[in-house]
Amino acid sequence: MQTQWDSVYAARTERITSSAIRELLKVTEQPEFISFAGGLPAPEVFPVAEVGEAINRILEERGQQALQYGATEGYLPLREWVARYMSGQGVPTSVENVLITTGSQQAIDLLGKVLLNEGDPVVVESPTYLAALQAWNIYGARYLPVPTDEWGMRTGGLQQLLAKRPKLLYCLPNFQNPTGATLSLSRRRRLIEQAADQGLPILEDDPYRELRFLGKQLPRLISLESARLEQHTAPYQGNVIYASTFSKVLAPGLRVGSIVAAPSLINRLVQAKQSSDLHTPTLNQMLVYELARDGFLERHTRLIIDVYRKRRDSMLTALAEHFPAETRWTEPEGGMFVWVTLPAPFEAARLLATAIEEKVAFVPGAPFHPGGGGDNTLRLNFSNATAEAIYEGIARLGAAAHRLMDTAVTA
Ligand code: N5F
């Protein structure tokens, strides 16, 4: 007898949905497509030669260790590097504070695994990173959405939500996915104060921080938390959990990220990670360490910034020239995304259908909204196509938007 697969799945799989981004990636892999859909870094700037040299060095010097199982916590020199880096950034960090993860996506998933009971409330920005919602839906999270604007999460209404005793607050302070917005300094301070009052854990998910093209870096939430605690010696003991990744400054295919958090939480996360994947691939961690330790990563980030700044500018120019006047969009100071709002009631999902005929793709904004809504919004990625292709793609998309709106007026 053949297994009836639909009848054997666990009940929790009913809450697993496919990521809108991952589904779109399948369509946009066709060569003539101009895709603004995935948050994919520019492959032209992947340091292929440097990676090759570093791998050879590692295999020569420590080949047997590189191919062996490793500690769940991560490769010690890389954890030490992260601890030194964060200490230099005003967060007294020791190795007990650091867990190496398989991308920051795993950080999000592990936190759901160890913190969330069925029905637990989680404060999230609206809109927010949809794959975090996808991860936490499995654990039965209930969302308390906070509206956002061009300065990020609107902290004014936060007090009321905190009265509902959330288990976790999720925040993307820099060049947010999907809006590109950066949380202002005054809101960062207010957020830390309010959360501290009730010992609420904050997940600061910060993959895009280093990709700043304009303006000044703002302090991390975890740095503000350290300052609030007046903690001058490691290990860091605060409520902020800081997730970072090498995906955007090095290469996402390596799947190496990190969590910095209080040691007791790190211990719990280590146990949860053991049953997920034992550890992040040893060779990849060694490789990241090799490229980070001698300053290459810093130089390489400057190159990425130059490339992305041009692409962002090309997108903003093309939007101004080709999109209907009633449309609004964000002007991010860094990162990879521009967020577009069509005049209601025009729906991004309908625009996508036309866009795909024109061989252009983007992610409609609705799935980023945990409480529903956002049908007239869309996310545009500007890192994965050349400045010329971006201009061409936005021109095509603008023409499709004009057509959508004109048809609606004459219908
Ligand atoms: O560190 P990694 O590569 O696991 O990145 C996960 C991640 C975590 N947090 C935020 C806010 C992110 O934006 C990401 C990566 N996001 C990309 C995106 O387009 O939203 C990933 C899409 C790539 C894919 O699904 O293949």
Coordinates of C-alpha atoms and ligand atoms in Angstrom, one line a residue:
M1 CA 0.0 0.0 0.0
Q2 CA 1.2 3.4 -0.9
T3 CA 1.5 6.1 1.9
Q4 CA -1.2 8.8 1.7
W5 CA 1.2 11.6 2.5
D6 CA -1.5 14.2 3.2
S7 CA -3.0 12.0 6.0
V8 CA 0.3 11.4 7.9
Y9 CA 1.6 14.9 8.4
A10 CA 1.7 16.3 11.9
A11 CA -0.9 18.8 12.8
R12 CA 1.7 21.6 13.1
T13 CA 2.5 21.3 9.4
E14 CA -0.9 23.0 8.7
R15 CA 0.8 26.2 9.8
I16 CA 3.8 25.7 7.5
T17 CA 3.4 27.8 4.4
S18 CA 5.8 28.2 1.5
S19 CA 7.9 31.4 1.5
A20 CA 6.6 33.8 -1.2
I21 CA 10.2 34.7 -1.9
R22 CA 11.4 31.1 -2.3
E23 CA 8.5 30.3 -4.7
L24 CA 9.2 33.4 -6.8
L25 CA 12.9 32.5 -7.1
K26 CA 11.9 29.4 -9.1
V27 CA 10.2 31.7 -11.8
T28 CA 12.9 34.3 -11.8
E29 CA 15.7 31.9 -12.5
Q30 CA 14.9 32.1 -16.2
P31 CA 17.8 34.1 -17.8
E32 CA 15.9 37.0 -19.4
F33 CA 14.1 37.9 -16.2
I34 CA 14.9 41.0 -14.3
S35 CA 14.2 40.1 -10.7
F36 CA 13.7 42.5 -7.8
A37 CA 12.2 39.6 -5.8
G38 CA 14.9 37.8 -3.7
G39 CA 17.2 39.5 -1.3
L40 CA 20.1 38.0 -3.2
P41 CA 23.5 39.7 -2.9
A42 CA 25.3 40.7 -6.1
P43 CA 27.1 37.5 -7.3
E44 CA 29.7 39.6 -9.2
V45 CA 31.2 40.8 -5.9
F46 CA 31.5 37.3 -4.3
P47 CA 35.2 37.0 -3.5
V48 CA 35.6 33.7 -5.4
A49 CA 39.4 33.9 -5.7
E50 CA 40.0 34.8 -2.1
V51 CA 37.7 32.0 -0.9
G52 CA 39.6 29.6 -3.1
E53 CA 42.9 30.6 -1.6
A54 CA 41.6 30.5 1.9
I55 CA 40.1 27.1 1.5
N56 CA 43.4 25.7 0.1
R57 CA 45.3 27.2 3.1
I58 CA 42.8 25.7 5.5
L59 CA 43.0 22.3 3.9
E60 CA 46.8 22.4 3.9
E61 CA 47.1 23.6 7.5
R62 CA 44.1 22.1 9.3
G63 CA 42.5 19.8 6.7
Q64 CA 41.5 17.0 9.1
Q65 CA 39.9 19.4 11.6
A66 CA 38.1 21.2 8.8
L67 CA 36.4 18.0 7.7
Q68 CA 35.6 16.7 11.2
Y69 CA 32.5 17.2 13.3
G70 CA 32.9 20.3 15.5
A71 CA 31.4 21.8 18.6
T72 CA 27.8 23.0 18.5
E73 CA 28.7 26.4 19.8
G74 CA 30.9 27.0 16.8
Y75 CA 34.6 27.2 15.8
L76 CA 36.3 28.7 18.7
P77 CA 38.5 31.2 16.8
L78 CA 35.4 32.5 15.0
R79 CA 33.5 32.9 18.3
E80 CA 36.5 34.7 19.7
W81 CA 36.6 37.0 16.7
V82 CA 32.8 37.8 17.1
A83 CA 33.4 38.5 20.8
R84 CA 36.3 40.8 20.1
Y85 CA 34.4 42.6 17.4
M86 CA 31.3 43.2 19.5
S87 CA 33.5 44.2 22.5
G88 CA 35.0 46.8 20.2
Q89 CA 31.5 48.0 19.4
G90 CA 30.7 48.7 23.1
V91 CA 29.2 45.4 24.1
P92 CA 31.4 43.6 26.6
T93 CA 31.3 40.2 25.0
S94 CA 33.0 36.9 25.8
V95 CA 32.9 33.6 24.0
E96 CA 30.1 32.4 26.3
N97 CA 27.9 35.0 24.7
V98 CA 28.5 33.7 21.2
L99 CA 26.8 31.0 19.2
I100 CA 27.6 30.4 15.5
T101 CA 24.5 29.6 13.5
T102 CA 23.7 28.3 10.1
G103 CA 22.7 31.7 8.8
S104 CA 20.7 34.1 10.8
Q105 CA 17.6 32.3 9.6
Q106 CA 18.6 29.6 12.0
A107 CA 18.9 32.1 14.9
I108 CA 15.3 33.1 14.3
D109 CA 14.1 29.5 14.2
L110 CA 16.1 28.4 17.3
L111 CA 14.7 31.3 19.3
G112 CA 11.2 30.2 18.3
K113 CA 12.0 26.7 19.4
V114 CA 13.3 27.7 22.8
L115 CA 11.1 30.6 23.7
L116 CA 7.6 30.2 22.1
N117 CA 4.8 28.2 23.5
E118 CA 1.6 27.7 21.5
G119 CA -0.3 31.1 21.5
D120 CA 2.6 33.1 22.9
P121 CA 2.4 36.8 21.8
V122 CA 5.4 38.2 19.8
V123 CA 5.7 41.9 19.1
V124 CA 6.7 42.5 15.5
E125 CA 7.0 45.4 13.2
S126 CA 4.3 45.6 10.5
P127 CA 5.5 44.9 7.9
T128 CA 8.3 42.6 8.9
Y129 CA 10.6 39.9 7.6
L130 CA 8.2 37.2 6.3
A131 CA 10.5 34.3 6.9
A132 CA 10.5 35.1 10.6
L133 CA 6.7 34.8 10.6
Q134 CA 7.1 31.6 8.6
A135 CA 9.5 30.2 11.2
W136 CA 7.4 31.2 14.3
N137 CA 4.0 30.1 12.8
I138 CA 5.2 26.5 13.3
Y139 CA 5.6 27.2 17.1
G140 CA 2.1 28.7 17.2
A141 CA 3.2 32.4 17.7
R142 CA 0.5 35.0 17.9
Y143 CA 1.6 38.4 16.6
L144 CA 1.2 41.9 18.1
P145 CA 2.0 44.1 15.1
V146 CA 3.4 47.6 15.6
P147 CA 2.9 50.0 12.7
T148 CA 6.1 51.4 11.1
D149 CA 7.0 54.6 9.2
E150 CA 10.1 56.0 7.5
W151 CA 11.9 56.0 11.0
G152 CA 11.0 52.4 11.7
M153 CA 8.8 50.9 14.5
R154 CA 6.4 53.5 15.9
T155 CA 7.2 53.1 19.6
G156 CA 4.4 55.5 20.7
G157 CA 1.8 52.7 20.9
L158 CA 4.2 50.1 22.3
Q159 CA 3.2 50.5 26.0
Q160 CA -0.3 49.2 25.3
L161 CA 1.1 46.1 23.5
L162 CA 3.6 45.4 26.3
A163 CA 0.7 45.3 28.7
K164 CA -0.3 42.1 26.9
R165 CA 2.9 40.5 28.3
P166 CA 4.6 39.4 25.0
K167 CA 7.3 36.7 25.1
L168 CA 9.6 38.4 22.6
L169 CA 9.9 41.6 20.6
Y170 CA 11.4 41.3 17.1
C171 CA 13.1 44.3 15.6
L172 CA 15.1 45.1 12.4
P173 CA 16.7 48.4 13.2
N174 CA 18.8 49.0 10.1
F175 CA 17.5 49.2 6.5
Q176 CA 14.6 47.0 7.5
N177 CA 13.4 44.0 5.4
P178 CA 11.1 44.8 3.7
T179 CA 10.8 48.7 4.0
G180 CA 14.4 49.8 4.0
A181 CA 13.6 52.1 7.0
T182 CA 16.1 52.7 9.8
L183 CA 14.9 53.0 13.4
S184 CA 15.7 56.5 14.7
L185 CA 18.0 57.0 17.7
S186 CA 15.2 58.3 19.9
R187 CA 13.0 55.3 19.1
R188 CA 15.9 53.0 19.8
R189 CA 16.3 54.5 23.3
R190 CA 12.6 54.4 24.0
L191 CA 12.3 50.8 22.9
I192 CA 15.2 49.7 25.2
E193 CA 13.7 51.6 28.2
Q194 CA 10.2 50.2 27.7
A195 CA 11.3 46.6 27.1
A196 CA 13.7 46.8 30.1
D197 CA 10.9 47.7 32.5
Q198 CA 9.5 44.3 32.1
G199 CA 12.5 42.2 31.2
L200 CA 11.2 41.6 27.7
P201 CA 13.7 39.8 25.4
I202 CA 14.3 41.7 22.2
L203 CA 15.6 40.0 19.0
E204 CA 17.7 42.5 17.1
D205 CA 18.0 41.0 13.7
D206 CA 20.7 43.0 11.9
P207 CA 21.9 41.5 8.6
Y208 CA 22.2 44.7 6.7
R209 CA 24.0 47.0 9.2
E210 CA 27.4 47.1 7.5
L211 CA 25.8 48.0 4.1
R212 CA 25.3 51.7 4.8
F213 CA 25.6 54.1 1.8
L214 CA 24.6 57.4 3.4
G215 CA 24.4 58.9 6.9
K216 CA 25.9 57.9 10.2
Q217 CA 25.7 54.5 11.9
L218 CA 23.4 54.5 14.9
P219 CA 24.1 52.5 18.0
R220 CA 22.9 48.9 18.1
L221 CA 20.0 48.1 20.5
I222 CA 22.4 45.7 22.2
S223 CA 24.9 48.5 22.8
L224 CA 22.2 50.8 24.2
E225 CA 21.2 47.9 26.5
S226 CA 24.8 47.4 27.7
A227 CA 25.0 51.1 28.4
R228 CA 21.7 51.0 30.3
L229 CA 23.0 48.1 32.5
E230 CA 26.2 50.0 33.0
Q231 CA 27.9 46.7 32.3
H232 CA 31.6 47.2 31.6
T233 CA 32.8 43.6 31.8
A234 CA 32.0 40.5 29.9
P235 CA 29.9 38.4 29.7
Y236 CA 27.1 40.5 28.4
Q237 CA 23.9 39.8 30.5
G238 CA 21.2 42.0 28.9
N239 CA 17.8 41.3 27.4
V240 CA 18.8 42.0 23.8
I241 CA 19.6 39.0 21.6
Y242 CA 21.8 40.2 18.6
A243 CA 21.6 38.2 15.4
S244 CA 24.1 38.8 12.6
T245 CA 25.2 37.1 9.5
F246 CA 28.1 36.8 7.0
S247 CA 25.5 36.3 4.2
K248 CA 25.4 39.9 3.1
V249 CA 29.0 40.9 3.5
L250 CA 30.6 37.7 2.3
A251 CA 28.4 35.0 0.7
P252 CA 25.0 33.6 1.7
G253 CA 25.8 30.1 0.3
L254 CA 28.2 29.6 3.2
R255 CA 25.3 29.8 5.7
V256 CA 27.3 31.3 8.6
G257 CA 25.7 33.7 11.1
S258 CA 26.0 34.4 14.8
I259 CA 24.0 35.1 17.9
V260 CA 25.3 37.3 20.8
A261 CA 23.1 36.9 23.9
A262 CA 23.2 36.2 27.7
P263 CA 25.1 33.0 28.5
S264 CA 22.2 31.1 29.9
L265 CA 20.1 31.7 26.8
I266 CA 23.1 30.7 24.6
N267 CA 23.3 27.4 26.5
R268 CA 19.7 26.7 25.8
L269 CA 20.1 27.6 22.1
V270 CA 23.1 25.3 21.9
Q271 CA 20.9 22.4 23.1
A272 CA 18.2 23.3 20.6
K273 CA 20.8 23.5 17.8
Q274 CA 22.2 20.1 18.6
S275 CA 19.0 18.5 17.4
S276 CA 18.7 20.7 14.4
D277 CA 22.1 20.3 12.7
L278 CA 24.7 19.4 15.4
H279 CA 26.8 22.3 14.2
T280 CA 27.4 24.8 11.3
P281 CA 29.8 23.3 8.7
T282 CA 33.3 23.5 10.1
L283 CA 35.0 24.3 6.8
N284 CA 32.7 27.3 6.3
Q285 CA 33.3 28.6 9.7
M286 CA 37.0 28.3 9.3
L287 CA 36.8 30.1 6.0
V288 CA 34.8 33.0 7.4
Y289 CA 37.4 33.3 10.2
E290 CA 40.2 33.3 7.7
L291 CA 38.6 36.1 5.7
A292 CA 37.5 38.1 8.7
R293 CA 40.6 38.1 10.8
D294 CA 43.1 39.9 8.5
G295 CA 40.8 42.8 7.6
F296 CA 39.7 41.5 4.2
L297 CA 36.0 41.5 5.2
E298 CA 36.2 45.2 6.0
R299 CA 37.8 46.1 2.6
H300 CA 35.4 43.9 0.8
T301 CA 32.4 45.5 2.5
R302 CA 33.5 48.9 1.1
L303 CA 33.4 47.4 -2.4
I304 CA 29.9 46.0 -1.9
I305 CA 28.7 49.4 -0.6
D306 CA 30.0 51.2 -3.8
V307 CA 28.2 48.7 -6.0
Y308 CA 24.9 48.8 -4.1
R309 CA 24.9 52.5 -3.8
K310 CA 24.9 52.9 -7.6
R311 CA 22.2 50.3 -7.9
R312 CA 20.0 52.0 -5.3
D313 CA 20.4 55.3 -7.1
S314 CA 19.5 53.8 -10.4
M315 CA 16.4 52.3 -8.9
L316 CA 15.3 55.6 -7.3
T317 CA 15.9 57.6 -10.5
A318 CA 14.0 55.1 -12.6
L319 CA 11.1 55.1 -10.1
A320 CA 10.9 58.9 -10.3
E321 CA 10.9 58.8 -14.1
H322 CA 8.7 55.8 -14.8
F323 CA 6.2 55.3 -11.9
P324 CA 2.8 56.9 -11.7
A325 CA 2.9 60.1 -9.8
E326 CA 0.5 58.8 -7.1
T327 CA 3.0 56.1 -6.1
R328 CA 5.2 56.5 -3.0
W329 CA 8.5 54.7 -2.1
T330 CA 11.2 54.7 0.6
E331 CA 14.7 56.0 0.0
P332 CA 16.9 53.7 2.1
E333 CA 20.3 54.8 3.5
G334 CA 21.6 51.2 3.0
G335 CA 20.7 47.6 2.7
M336 CA 19.0 46.0 -0.3
F337 CA 15.3 47.1 -0.4
V338 CA 13.0 49.8 -1.6
W339 CA 9.4 49.7 -0.4
V340 CA 6.7 50.9 -2.8
T341 CA 3.1 51.9 -1.9
L342 CA 0.7 52.0 -4.8
P343 CA -2.4 54.3 -4.3
A344 CA -5.1 52.1 -2.8
P345 CA -7.0 50.1 -4.0
F346 CA -4.4 49.0 -6.5
E347 CA -3.1 45.6 -5.6
A348 CA 0.5 44.5 -5.9
A349 CA -0.5 40.9 -6.6
R350 CA -2.3 42.1 -9.8
L351 CA 0.7 44.2 -10.8
L352 CA 2.9 41.1 -10.3
A353 CA 0.8 39.1 -12.8
T354 CA 1.4 41.8 -15.5
A355 CA 5.0 42.2 -14.4
I356 CA 5.8 38.5 -14.9
E357 CA 4.5 38.8 -18.5
E358 CA 7.0 41.6 -18.9
K359 CA 9.7 39.3 -17.3
V360 CA 10.0 41.5 -14.2
A361 CA 9.4 40.2 -10.7
F362 CA 9.1 41.6 -7.2
V363 CA 7.6 40.4 -3.9
P364 CA 4.1 41.7 -3.1
G365 CA 3.9 43.3 0.3
A366 CA 0.9 41.5 1.8
P367 CA 2.7 38.5 3.3
F368 CA 5.0 40.8 5.2
H369 CA 2.0 42.1 7.2
P370 CA 1.3 39.8 10.2
G371 CA -2.1 41.4 10.8
G372 CA -3.2 41.4 7.2
G373 CA -3.4 44.4 4.9
G374 CA -0.6 45.9 2.7
D375 CA -2.2 44.7 -0.5
N376 CA -1.1 47.9 -2.2
T377 CA 2.6 47.5 -1.2
L378 CA 5.6 45.8 -2.8
R379 CA 9.2 45.1 -2.0
L380 CA 11.9 45.8 -4.6
N381 CA 15.4 44.4 -4.2
F382 CA 18.2 46.4 -5.8
S383 CA 21.3 44.3 -5.1
N384 CA 20.9 41.5 -7.6
A385 CA 20.8 43.2 -11.0
T386 CA 23.2 45.7 -12.6
A387 CA 22.3 49.5 -12.5
E388 CA 21.4 49.3 -16.2
A389 CA 19.2 46.2 -15.7
I390 CA 17.5 47.9 -12.7
Y391 CA 16.7 51.0 -14.8
E392 CA 15.2 48.8 -17.6
G393 CA 13.3 46.6 -15.1
I394 CA 11.8 49.6 -13.3
A395 CA 10.8 51.2 -16.6
R396 CA 9.0 48.0 -17.6
L397 CA 7.4 47.8 -14.1
G398 CA 6.4 51.4 -14.3
A399 CA 4.7 50.8 -17.6
A400 CA 2.8 47.9 -16.1
A401 CA 1.7 50.0 -13.2
H402 CA 0.5 52.7 -15.5
R403 CA -1.5 50.1 -17.5
L404 CA -3.0 48.6 -14.3
M405 CA -4.2 52.0 -13.1
D406 CA -5.4 53.2 -16.5
T407 CA -7.4 50.0 -17.0
A408 CA -9.0 50.5 -13.6
V409 CA -10.0 54.1 -14.4
T410 CA -11.5 53.2 -17.8
A411 CA -13.2 49.9 -16.6
Ligands
N5F1 O1 21.8 34.9 7.4 P1 20.8 34.3 6.5 O2 21.3 34.2 5.1 O3 20.1 33.1 7.0 O4 19.6 35.5 6.3 C1 18.4 35.4 6.8 C2 17.8 36.7 7.0 C3 17.5 37.0 8.4 N1 16.9 38.2 8.7 C4 16.6 39.1 7.7 C5 16.0 40.3 8.1 C6 16.8 38.8 6.3 O5 16.5 39.6 5.4 C7 17.4 37.5 6.0 C8 17.7 37.2 4.6 N2 16.6 37.6 3.7 C9 16.5 37.4 2.3 C10 15.3 38.0 1.7 O6 15.2 38.2 0.6 O7 14.3 38.4 2.5 C11 16.7 35.9 2.0 C12 16.0 35.5 0.8 C13 16.8 34.4 0.1 C14 16.0 33.1 -0.1 O8 14.9 32.9 0.6 O9 16.5 32.3 -0.8

